[in-house]
Every structure is written in C-alpha cells, then in structure tokens.
Coordinates of N, CA and C in Angstrom, one line a residue:
X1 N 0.4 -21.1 -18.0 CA 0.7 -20.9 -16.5 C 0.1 -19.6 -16.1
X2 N -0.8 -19.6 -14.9 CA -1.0 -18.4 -14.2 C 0.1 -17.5 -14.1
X3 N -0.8 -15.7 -13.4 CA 0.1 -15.4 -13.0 C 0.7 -15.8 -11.4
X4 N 0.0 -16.6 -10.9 CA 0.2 -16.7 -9.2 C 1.5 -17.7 -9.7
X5 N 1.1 -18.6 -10.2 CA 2.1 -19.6 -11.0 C 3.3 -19.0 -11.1
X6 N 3.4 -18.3 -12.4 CA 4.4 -17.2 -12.5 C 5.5 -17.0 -11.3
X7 N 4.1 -16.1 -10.4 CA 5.4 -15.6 -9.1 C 5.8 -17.1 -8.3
X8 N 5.0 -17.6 -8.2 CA 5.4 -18.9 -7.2 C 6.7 -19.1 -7.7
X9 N 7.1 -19.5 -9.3 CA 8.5 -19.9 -10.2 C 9.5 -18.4 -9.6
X10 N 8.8 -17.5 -9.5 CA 10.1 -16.5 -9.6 C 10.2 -15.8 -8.3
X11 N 9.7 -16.3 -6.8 CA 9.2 -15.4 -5.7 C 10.6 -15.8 -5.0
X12 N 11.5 -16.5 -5.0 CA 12.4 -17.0 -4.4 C 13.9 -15.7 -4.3
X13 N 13.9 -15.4 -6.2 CA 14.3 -14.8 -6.7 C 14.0 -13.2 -6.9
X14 N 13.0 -13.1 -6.6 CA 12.2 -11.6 -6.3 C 12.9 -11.1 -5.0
X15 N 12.2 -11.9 -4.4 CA 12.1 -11.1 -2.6 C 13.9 -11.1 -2.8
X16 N 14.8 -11.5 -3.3 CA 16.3 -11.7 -2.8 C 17.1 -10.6 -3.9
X17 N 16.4 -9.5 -4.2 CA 16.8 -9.1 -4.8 C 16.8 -7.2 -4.2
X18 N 18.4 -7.5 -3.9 CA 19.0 -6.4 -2.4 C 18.2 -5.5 -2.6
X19 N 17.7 -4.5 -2.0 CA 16.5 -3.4 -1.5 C 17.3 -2.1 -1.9
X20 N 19.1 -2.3 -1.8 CA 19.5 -0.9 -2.4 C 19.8 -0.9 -3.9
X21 N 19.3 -1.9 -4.7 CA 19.6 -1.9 -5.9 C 17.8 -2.0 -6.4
X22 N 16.9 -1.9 -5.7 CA 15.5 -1.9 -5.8 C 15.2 -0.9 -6.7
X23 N 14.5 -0.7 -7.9 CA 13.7 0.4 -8.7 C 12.6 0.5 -8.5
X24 N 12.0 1.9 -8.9 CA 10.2 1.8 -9.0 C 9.9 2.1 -10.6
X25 N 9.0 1.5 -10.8 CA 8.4 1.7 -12.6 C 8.4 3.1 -12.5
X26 N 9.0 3.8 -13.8 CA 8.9 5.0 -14.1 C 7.5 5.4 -15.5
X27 N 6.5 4.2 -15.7 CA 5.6 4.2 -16.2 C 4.7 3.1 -15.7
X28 N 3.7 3.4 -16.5 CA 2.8 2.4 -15.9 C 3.0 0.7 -15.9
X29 N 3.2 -0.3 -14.8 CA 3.7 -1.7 -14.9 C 2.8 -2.0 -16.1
X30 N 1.7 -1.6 -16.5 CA 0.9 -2.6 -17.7 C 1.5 -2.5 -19.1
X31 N 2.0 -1.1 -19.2 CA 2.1 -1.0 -20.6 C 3.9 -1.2 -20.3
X32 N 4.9 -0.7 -19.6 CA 5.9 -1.6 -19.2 C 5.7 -3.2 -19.7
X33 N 4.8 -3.9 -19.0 CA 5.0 -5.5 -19.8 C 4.5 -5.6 -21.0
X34 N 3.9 -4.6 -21.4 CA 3.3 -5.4 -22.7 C 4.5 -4.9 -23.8
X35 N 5.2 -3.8 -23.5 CA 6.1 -4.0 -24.6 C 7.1 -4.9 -23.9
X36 N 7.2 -5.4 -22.7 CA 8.3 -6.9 -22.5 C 8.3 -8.1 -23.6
X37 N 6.7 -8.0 -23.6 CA 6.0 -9.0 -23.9 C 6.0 -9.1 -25.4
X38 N 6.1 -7.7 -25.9 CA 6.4 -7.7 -27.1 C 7.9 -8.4 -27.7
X39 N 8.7 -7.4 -26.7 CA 9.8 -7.8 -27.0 C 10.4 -9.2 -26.8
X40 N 9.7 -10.0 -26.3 CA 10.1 -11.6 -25.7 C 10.1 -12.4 -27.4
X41 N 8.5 -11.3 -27.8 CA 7.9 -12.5 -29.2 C 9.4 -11.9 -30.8
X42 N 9.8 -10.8 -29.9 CA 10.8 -10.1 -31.5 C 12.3 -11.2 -31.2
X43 N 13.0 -11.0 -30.1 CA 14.0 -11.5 -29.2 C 13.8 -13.3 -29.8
X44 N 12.7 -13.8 -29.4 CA 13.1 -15.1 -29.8 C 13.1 -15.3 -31.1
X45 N 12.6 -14.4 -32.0 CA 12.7 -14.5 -33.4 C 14.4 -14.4 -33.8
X46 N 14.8 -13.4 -33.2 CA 15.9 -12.7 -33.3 C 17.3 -13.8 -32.7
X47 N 17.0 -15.3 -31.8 CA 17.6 -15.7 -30.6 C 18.8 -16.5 -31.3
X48 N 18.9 -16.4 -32.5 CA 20.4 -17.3 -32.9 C 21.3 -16.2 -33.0
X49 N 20.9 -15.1 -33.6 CA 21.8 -13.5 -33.8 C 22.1 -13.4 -32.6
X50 N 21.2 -13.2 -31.4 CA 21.3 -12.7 -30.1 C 22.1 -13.5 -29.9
X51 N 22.3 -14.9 -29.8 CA 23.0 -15.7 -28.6 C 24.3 -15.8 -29.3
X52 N 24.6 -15.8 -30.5 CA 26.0 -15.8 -31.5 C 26.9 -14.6 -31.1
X53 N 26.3 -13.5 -30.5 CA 26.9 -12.9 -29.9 C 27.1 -12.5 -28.2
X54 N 27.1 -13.4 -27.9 CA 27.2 -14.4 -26.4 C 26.1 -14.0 -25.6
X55 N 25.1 -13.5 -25.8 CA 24.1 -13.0 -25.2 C 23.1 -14.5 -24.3
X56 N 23.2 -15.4 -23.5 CA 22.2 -16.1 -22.9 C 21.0 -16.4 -23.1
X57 N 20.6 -17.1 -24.2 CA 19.6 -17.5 -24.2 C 18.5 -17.7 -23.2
X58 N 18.6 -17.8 -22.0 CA 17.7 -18.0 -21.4 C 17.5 -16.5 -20.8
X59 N 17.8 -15.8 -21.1 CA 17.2 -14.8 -20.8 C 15.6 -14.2 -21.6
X60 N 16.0 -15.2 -22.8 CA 14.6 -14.7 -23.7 C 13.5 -15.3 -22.9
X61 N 13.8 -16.7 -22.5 CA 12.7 -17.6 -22.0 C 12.0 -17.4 -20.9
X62 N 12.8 -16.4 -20.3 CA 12.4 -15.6 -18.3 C 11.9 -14.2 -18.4
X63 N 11.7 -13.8 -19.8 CA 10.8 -12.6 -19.8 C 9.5 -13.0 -19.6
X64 N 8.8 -13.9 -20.1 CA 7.0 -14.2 -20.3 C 7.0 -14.6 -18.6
X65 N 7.2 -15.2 -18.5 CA 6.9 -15.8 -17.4 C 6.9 -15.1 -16.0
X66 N 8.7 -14.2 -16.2 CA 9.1 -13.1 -15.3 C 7.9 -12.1 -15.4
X67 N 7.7 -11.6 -16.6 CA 6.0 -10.2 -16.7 C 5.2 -11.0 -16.0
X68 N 4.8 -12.1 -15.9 CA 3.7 -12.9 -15.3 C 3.7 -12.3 -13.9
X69 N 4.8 -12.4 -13.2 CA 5.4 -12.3 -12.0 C 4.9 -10.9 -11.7
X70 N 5.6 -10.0 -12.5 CA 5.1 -8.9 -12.1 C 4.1 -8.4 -12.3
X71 N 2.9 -9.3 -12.9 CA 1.8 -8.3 -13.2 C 0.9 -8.7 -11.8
X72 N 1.2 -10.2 -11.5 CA 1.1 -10.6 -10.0 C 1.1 -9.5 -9.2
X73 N 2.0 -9.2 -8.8 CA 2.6 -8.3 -7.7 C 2.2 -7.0 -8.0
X74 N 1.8 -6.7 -9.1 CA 1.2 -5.1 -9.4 C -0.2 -5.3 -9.5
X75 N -1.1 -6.3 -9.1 CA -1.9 -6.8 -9.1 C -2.5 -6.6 -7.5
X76 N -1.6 -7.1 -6.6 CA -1.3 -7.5 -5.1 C -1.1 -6.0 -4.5
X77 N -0.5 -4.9 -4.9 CA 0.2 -3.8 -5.0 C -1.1 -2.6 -5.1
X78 N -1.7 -3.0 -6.4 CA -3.1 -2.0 -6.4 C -4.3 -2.4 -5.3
X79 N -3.8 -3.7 -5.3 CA -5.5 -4.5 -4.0 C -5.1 -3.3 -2.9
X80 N -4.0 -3.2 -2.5 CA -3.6 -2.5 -0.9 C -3.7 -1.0 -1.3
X81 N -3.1 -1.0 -2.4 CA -3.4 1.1 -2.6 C -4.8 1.4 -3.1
X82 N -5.3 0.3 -3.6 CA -7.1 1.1 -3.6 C -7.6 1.0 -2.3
X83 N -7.2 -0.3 -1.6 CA -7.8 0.0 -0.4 C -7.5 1.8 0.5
X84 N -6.7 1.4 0.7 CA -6.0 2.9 0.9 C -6.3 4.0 1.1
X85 N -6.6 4.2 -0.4 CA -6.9 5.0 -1.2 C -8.7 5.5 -0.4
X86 N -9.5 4.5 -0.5 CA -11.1 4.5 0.3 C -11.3 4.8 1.4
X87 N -9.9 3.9 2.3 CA -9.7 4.5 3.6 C -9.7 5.7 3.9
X88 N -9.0 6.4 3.0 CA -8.2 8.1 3.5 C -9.9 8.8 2.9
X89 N -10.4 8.4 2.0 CA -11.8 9.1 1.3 C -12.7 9.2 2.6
X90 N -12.9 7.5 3.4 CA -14.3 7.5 4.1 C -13.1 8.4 5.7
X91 N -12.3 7.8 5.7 CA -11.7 9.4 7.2 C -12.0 10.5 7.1
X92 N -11.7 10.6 5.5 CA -12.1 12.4 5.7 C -13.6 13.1 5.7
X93 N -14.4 11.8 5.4 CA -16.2 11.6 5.5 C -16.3 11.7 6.9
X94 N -15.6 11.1 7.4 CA -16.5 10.4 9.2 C -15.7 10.9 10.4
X95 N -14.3 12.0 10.3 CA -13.6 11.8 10.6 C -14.2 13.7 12.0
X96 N -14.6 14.5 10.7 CA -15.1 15.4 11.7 C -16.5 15.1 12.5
X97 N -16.9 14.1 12.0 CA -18.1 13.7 12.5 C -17.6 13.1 14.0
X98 N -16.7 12.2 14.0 CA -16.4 11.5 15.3 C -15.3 12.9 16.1
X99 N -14.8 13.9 15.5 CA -14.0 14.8 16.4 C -15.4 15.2 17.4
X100 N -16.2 16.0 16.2 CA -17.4 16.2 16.9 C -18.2 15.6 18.2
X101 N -18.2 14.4 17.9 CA -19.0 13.7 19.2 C -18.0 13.2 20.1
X102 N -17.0 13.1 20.0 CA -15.4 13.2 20.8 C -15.6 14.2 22.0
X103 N -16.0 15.7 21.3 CA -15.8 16.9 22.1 C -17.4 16.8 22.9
X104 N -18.3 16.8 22.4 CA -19.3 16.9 23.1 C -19.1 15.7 24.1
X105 N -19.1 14.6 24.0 CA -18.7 13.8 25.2 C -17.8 14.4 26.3
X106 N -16.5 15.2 25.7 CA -15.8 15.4 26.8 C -16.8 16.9 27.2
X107 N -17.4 17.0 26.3 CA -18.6 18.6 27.2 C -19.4 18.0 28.2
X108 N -20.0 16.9 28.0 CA -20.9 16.6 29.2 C -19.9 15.7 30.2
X109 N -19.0 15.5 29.8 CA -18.4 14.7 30.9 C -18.1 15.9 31.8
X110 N -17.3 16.8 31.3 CA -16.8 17.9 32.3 C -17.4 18.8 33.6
X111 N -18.9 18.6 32.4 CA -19.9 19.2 33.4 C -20.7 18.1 34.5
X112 N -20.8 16.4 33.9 CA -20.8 15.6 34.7 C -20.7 15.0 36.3
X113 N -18.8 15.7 35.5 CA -17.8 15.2 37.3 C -17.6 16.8 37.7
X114 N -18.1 17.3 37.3 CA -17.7 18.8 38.0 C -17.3 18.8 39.4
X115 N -17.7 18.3 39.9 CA -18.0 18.0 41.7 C -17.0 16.5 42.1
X116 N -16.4 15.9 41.4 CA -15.5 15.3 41.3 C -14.2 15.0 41.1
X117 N -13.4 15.6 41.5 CA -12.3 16.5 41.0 C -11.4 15.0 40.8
X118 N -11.5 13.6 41.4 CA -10.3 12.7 40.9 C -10.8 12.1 39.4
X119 N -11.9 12.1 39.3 CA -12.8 11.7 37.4 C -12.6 12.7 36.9
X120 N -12.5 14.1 37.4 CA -12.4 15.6 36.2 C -11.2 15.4 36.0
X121 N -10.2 14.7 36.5 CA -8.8 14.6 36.5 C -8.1 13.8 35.3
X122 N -9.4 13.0 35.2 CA -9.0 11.9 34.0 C -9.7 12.5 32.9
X123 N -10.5 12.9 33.1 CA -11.4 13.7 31.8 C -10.6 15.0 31.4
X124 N -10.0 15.3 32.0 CA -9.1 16.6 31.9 C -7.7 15.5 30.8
X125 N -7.0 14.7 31.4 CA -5.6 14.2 30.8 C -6.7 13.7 29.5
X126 N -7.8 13.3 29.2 CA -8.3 12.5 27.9 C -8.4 14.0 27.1
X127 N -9.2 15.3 27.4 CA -8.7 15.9 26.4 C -7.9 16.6 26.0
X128 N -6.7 16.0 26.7 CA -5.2 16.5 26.0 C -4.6 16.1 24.5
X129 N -4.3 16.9 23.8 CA -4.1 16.4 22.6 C -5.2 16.5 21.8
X130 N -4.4 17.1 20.4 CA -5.9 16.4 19.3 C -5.4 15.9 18.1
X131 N -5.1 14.6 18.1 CA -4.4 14.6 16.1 C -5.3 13.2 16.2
X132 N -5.2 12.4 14.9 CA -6.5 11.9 14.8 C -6.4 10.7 15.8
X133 N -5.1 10.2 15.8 CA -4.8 8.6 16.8 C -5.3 9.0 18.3
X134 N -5.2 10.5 18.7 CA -5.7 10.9 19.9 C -7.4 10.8 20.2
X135 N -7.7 11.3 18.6 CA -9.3 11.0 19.0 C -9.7 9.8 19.4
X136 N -9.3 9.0 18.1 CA -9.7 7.0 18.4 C -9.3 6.8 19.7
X137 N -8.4 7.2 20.3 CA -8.3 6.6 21.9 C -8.9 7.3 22.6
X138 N -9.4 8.8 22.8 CA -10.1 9.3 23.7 C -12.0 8.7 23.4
X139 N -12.1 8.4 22.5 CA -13.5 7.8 22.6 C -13.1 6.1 23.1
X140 N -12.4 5.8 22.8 CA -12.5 4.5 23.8 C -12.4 4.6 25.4
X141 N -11.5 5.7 25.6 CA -11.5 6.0 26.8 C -12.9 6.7 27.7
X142 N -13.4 7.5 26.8 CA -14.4 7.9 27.4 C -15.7 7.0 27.6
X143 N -15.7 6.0 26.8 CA -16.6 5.0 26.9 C -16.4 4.0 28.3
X144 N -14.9 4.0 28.6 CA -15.2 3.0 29.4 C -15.0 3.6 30.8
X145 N -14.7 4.8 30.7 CA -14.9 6.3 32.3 C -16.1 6.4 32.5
X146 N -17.2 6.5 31.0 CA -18.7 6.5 31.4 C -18.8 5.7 32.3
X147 N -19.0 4.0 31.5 CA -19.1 2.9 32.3 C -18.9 3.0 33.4
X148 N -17.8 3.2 34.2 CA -17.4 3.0 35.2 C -18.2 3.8 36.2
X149 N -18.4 5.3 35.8 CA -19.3 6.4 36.8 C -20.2 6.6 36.1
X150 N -21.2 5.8 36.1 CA -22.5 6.1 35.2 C -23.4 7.4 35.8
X151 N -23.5 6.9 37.6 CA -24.2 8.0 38.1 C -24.3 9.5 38.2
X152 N -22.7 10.0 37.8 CA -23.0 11.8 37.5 C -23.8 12.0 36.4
X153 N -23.4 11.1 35.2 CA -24.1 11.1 33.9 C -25.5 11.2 33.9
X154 N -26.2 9.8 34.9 CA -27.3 9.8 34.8 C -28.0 11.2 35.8
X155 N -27.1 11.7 36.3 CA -27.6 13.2 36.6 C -27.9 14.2 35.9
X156 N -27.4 14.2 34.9 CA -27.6 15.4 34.1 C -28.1 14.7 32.3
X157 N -28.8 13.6 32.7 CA -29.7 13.1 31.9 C -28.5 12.5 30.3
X158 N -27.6 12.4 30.8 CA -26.9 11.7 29.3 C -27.3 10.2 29.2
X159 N -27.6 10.0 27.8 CA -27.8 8.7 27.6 C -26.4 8.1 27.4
X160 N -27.2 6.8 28.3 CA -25.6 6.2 28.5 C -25.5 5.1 26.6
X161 N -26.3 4.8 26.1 CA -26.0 4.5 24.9 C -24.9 5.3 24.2
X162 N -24.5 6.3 24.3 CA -23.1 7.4 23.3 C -22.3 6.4 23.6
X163 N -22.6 5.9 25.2 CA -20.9 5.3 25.3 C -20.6 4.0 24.8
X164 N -21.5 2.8 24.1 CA -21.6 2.0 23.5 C -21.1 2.6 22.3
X165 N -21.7 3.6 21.6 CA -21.5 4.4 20.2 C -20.4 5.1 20.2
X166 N -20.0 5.2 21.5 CA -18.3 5.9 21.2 C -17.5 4.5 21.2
X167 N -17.6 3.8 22.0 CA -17.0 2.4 21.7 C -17.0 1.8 20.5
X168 N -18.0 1.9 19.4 CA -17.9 1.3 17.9 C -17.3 2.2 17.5
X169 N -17.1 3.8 17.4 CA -16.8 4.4 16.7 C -15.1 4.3 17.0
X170 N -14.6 4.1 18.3 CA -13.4 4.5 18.1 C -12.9 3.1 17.5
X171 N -13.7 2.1 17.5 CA -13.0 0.7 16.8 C -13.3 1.0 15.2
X172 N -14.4 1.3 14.8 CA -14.2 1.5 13.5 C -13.3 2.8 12.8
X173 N -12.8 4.0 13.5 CA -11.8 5.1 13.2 C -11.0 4.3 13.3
X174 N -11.0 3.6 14.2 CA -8.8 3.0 14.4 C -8.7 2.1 13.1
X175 N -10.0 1.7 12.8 CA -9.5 0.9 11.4 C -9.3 1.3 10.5
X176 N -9.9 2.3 10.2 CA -9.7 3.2 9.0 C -8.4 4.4 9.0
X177 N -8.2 4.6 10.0 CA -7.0 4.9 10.5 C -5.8 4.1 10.0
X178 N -5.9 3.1 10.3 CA -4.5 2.0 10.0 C -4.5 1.7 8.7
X179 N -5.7 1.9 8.2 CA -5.8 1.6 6.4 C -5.0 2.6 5.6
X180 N -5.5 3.3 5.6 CA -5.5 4.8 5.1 C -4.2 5.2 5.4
X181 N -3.3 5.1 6.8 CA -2.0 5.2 6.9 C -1.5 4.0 6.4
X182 N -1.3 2.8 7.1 CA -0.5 2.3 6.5 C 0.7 2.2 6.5
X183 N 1.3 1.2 5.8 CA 3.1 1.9 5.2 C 3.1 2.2 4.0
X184 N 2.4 2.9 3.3 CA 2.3 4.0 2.0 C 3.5 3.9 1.7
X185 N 3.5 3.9 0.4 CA 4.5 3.5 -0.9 C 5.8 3.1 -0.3
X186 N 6.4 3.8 -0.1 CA 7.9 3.3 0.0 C 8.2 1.9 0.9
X187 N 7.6 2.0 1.8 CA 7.1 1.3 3.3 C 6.6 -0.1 2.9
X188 N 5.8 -0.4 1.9 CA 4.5 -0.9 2.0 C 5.3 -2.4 1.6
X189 N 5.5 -3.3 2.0 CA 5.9 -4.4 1.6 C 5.3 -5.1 0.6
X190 N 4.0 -5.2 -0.1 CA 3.7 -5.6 -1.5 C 3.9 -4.5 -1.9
X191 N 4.1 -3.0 -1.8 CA 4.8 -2.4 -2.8 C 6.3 -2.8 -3.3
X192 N 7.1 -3.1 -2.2 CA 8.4 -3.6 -2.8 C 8.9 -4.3 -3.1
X193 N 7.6 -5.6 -2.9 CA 7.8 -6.6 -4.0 C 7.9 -6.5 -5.2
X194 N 6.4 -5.6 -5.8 CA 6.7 -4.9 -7.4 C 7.5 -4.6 -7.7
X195 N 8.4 -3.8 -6.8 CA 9.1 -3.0 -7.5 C 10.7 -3.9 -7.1
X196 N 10.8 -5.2 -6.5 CA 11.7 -5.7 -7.1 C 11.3 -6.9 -8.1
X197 N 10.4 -7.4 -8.1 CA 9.6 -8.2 -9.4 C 10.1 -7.4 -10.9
X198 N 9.9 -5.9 -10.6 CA 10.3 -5.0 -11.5 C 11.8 -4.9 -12.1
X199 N 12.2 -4.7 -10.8 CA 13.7 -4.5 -11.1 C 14.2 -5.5 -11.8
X200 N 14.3 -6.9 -11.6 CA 14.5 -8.1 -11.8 C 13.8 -8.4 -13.6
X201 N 12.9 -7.7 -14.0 CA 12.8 -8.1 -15.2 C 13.6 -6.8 -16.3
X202 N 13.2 -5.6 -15.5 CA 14.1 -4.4 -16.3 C 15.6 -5.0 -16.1
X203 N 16.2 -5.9 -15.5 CA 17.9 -6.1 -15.8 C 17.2 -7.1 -17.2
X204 N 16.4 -7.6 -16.8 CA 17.0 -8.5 -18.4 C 16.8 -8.2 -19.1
X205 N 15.4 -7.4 -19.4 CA 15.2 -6.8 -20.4 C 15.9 -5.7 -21.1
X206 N 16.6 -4.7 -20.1 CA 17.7 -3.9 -20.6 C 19.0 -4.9 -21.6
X207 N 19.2 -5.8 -20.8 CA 20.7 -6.7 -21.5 C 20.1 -7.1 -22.9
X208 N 18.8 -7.6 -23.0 CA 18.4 -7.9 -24.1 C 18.5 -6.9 -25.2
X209 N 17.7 -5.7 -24.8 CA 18.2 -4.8 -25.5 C 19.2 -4.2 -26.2
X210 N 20.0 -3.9 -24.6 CA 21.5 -3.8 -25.6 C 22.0 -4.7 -26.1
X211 N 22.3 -6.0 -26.3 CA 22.7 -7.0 -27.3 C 22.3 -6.8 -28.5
X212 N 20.7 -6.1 -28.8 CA 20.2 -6.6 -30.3 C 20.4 -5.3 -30.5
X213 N 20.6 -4.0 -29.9 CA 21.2 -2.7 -30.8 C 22.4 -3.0 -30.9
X214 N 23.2 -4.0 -30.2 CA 24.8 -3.8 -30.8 C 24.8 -4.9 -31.6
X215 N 23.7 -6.1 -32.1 CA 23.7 -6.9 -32.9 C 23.2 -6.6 -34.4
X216 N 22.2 -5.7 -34.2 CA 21.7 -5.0 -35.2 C 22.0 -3.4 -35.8
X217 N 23.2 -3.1 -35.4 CA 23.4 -1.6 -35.6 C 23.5 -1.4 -37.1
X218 N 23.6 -2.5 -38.3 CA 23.7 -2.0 -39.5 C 22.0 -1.8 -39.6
X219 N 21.2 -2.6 -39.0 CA 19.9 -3.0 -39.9 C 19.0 -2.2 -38.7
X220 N 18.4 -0.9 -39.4 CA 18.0 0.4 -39.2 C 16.2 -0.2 -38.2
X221 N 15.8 -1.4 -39.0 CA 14.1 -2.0 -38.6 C 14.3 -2.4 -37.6
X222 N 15.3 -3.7 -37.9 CA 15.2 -4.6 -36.4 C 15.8 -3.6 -35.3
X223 N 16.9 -2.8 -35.4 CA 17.8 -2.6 -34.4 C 16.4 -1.2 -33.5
X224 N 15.4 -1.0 -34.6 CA 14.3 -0.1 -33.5 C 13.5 -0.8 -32.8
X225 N 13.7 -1.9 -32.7 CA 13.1 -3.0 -31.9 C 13.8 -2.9 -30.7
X226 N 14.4 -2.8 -30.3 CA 15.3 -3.1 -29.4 C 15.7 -1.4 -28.8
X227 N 14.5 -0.5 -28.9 CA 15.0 0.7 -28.1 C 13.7 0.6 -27.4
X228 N 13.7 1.1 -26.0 CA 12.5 1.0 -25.4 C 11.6 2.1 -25.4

C-alpha cells in the first residue's frame, strides 16, 4: 500500500482528532517512524505476551500503515515549508529592488503632477506608509494613476513602459509575499495535519510501549525494546 493509500485509510481519523489535544514531533518525523516501524516488527513478535495482558491487538496492525499516514503528511508539510522557505529567500533578493523603483516612481510622479494638486493628492495618500503589503499596492496603484494621466508624464519625458513594469512587479511581489507569509507553522493547515497524523500514532505507540515495559519488566533485552 502507498503512502497516499495509507492516509486515504486513516484521513477520516486524522483530521478528527481535537486540535487541543494536537502535538508537534519533538524530533525529526523520519527517524520518529522508523523506530515505529521498528517497533511494529518487535511488537508483533512480542503480540501473544502483549495481548495476554489485555493490551489490543490491533493496535500492533495500525502502526505500519498509520507511519505510512504520517510520512504522507510530512511529506505534504515540507512541499509548503520549502516553498516558503524560497519565497522569504527570493523577497529578500527582489524586495529592495521593487522599494527602490516604488520610490522613484513616486519621485517622478510628484514632480509630474506638481501643477495638479487633485493627482498630487493621490500620489501624496499612495506614499503613505511603507511595510512590504504597502509597497505591492502602491506599484499597482501607481501603474494604473500613470495610465490614467499619461500626459504630465509624457512631459517630463518618463517612459510610460515602468508602468506596465510596475504592474508585473507588484503582481509578482504580492505572490511572493503570500508565500513566504503564509500561515507559517502553527497556522498552516498541512502543518496540522502532521502533527495530528502524529499525535494519533504517538497515542499508540506510547500504549504499546507501556504494555511491553510492564509485560517485560523481569526480561532486561526485550523490555529495552519498548523504551523510546
């Protein structure tokens, strides 16, 4: 069975599993399953001792399958934080570069409409503010204020192409923008799938545990199986 497979069997049971009782891996999800995974192959060796002392056998059987689940969703979890991750890299590449031609636009605009005091008016409220969502909107804005009053511009010799090129740029910042923020970790809804995919297999895997240390407390080998 895949792991898409996997979650498909256990996604019902993931997502329903309450948000205040949610955990986050306190180590890496990979090496987390692989000692699951270990433990699933010791556990079913171990599964007549385990279950003689009332322990549920089916809990051995929803470990392999359940890791499947979560390596899914830690899988789905890193696609969105590498993205992320490139987003926040190429903003901080491109990001003074578009403040830059932000402000020179609003330089020649100002000098522009000088003689226009209802256009200086809007050029004046565009550059109010500076945080980065202000930039991506003031280059859309100013693209389409160009548009509109081309003729001061074409006075004082600005090429009206910026304002096509403020127009891609503020569409490609706003995207990189939304990447790069995001809803970052806590927020991020395939983050909290993992980490209830997670939760969901750390309950069984803990019960497993404690059953075979209280099953095996005379026998010093097996019972170190069963510490995590």
């Amino acid at each position: 069975m895949s792991y898409s497979e996997d979650f498909e069997l256990w996604e019902e049971r993931i997502v329903n599993v309450p948000l205040n009782e949610t955990k986050t891996p306190t180590e890496p999800v990979k090496d987390y399953v692989a000692s699951v995974e270990t433990l699933a192959k010791d556990a079913d060796e171990d599964r007549e001792a385990l279950t003689s002392a009332g322990m549920d056998e089916q809990l051995i059987d929803d470990l392999i399958p359940l890791s499947g689940a979560l390596r899914y969703c830690q899988a789905n979890w890193m696609s969105v934080y590498e993205a992320q991750e490139e987003a926040t890299l190429l903003w901080r590449e491109q990001a003074p570069l578009a403040f830059e031609f932000r402000d020179e636009l609003l330089h020649d605009f100002s000098f522009a409409y000088r003689d226009h005091p209802d256009i200086l008016k809007k050029v004046m409220r565009i550059r109010e503010g500076g945080s980065k969502a202000d930039m991506v909107q003031d280059l859309l804005e100013l693209a389409v204020l160009g548009a509109k009053y081309p003729e001061p511009l074409n006075l004082i010799h600005f090429e009206l192409s910026k304002l096509d090129n403020s127009r891609t740029l503020s569409r490609s910042m706003a995207e990189l923008l939304a990447t790069a923020n995001g809803e970052a970790d806590e927020g991020n809804e395939t983050k909290v799938l993992r980490d209830k995919a997670f939760t969901l297999l750390f309950e069984k895997d803990s019960t497993i545990r404690e059953y075979g240390r209280y099953v095996f407390w005379k026998n010093d080998d097996k019972r170190s199986r069963y510490f995590r």
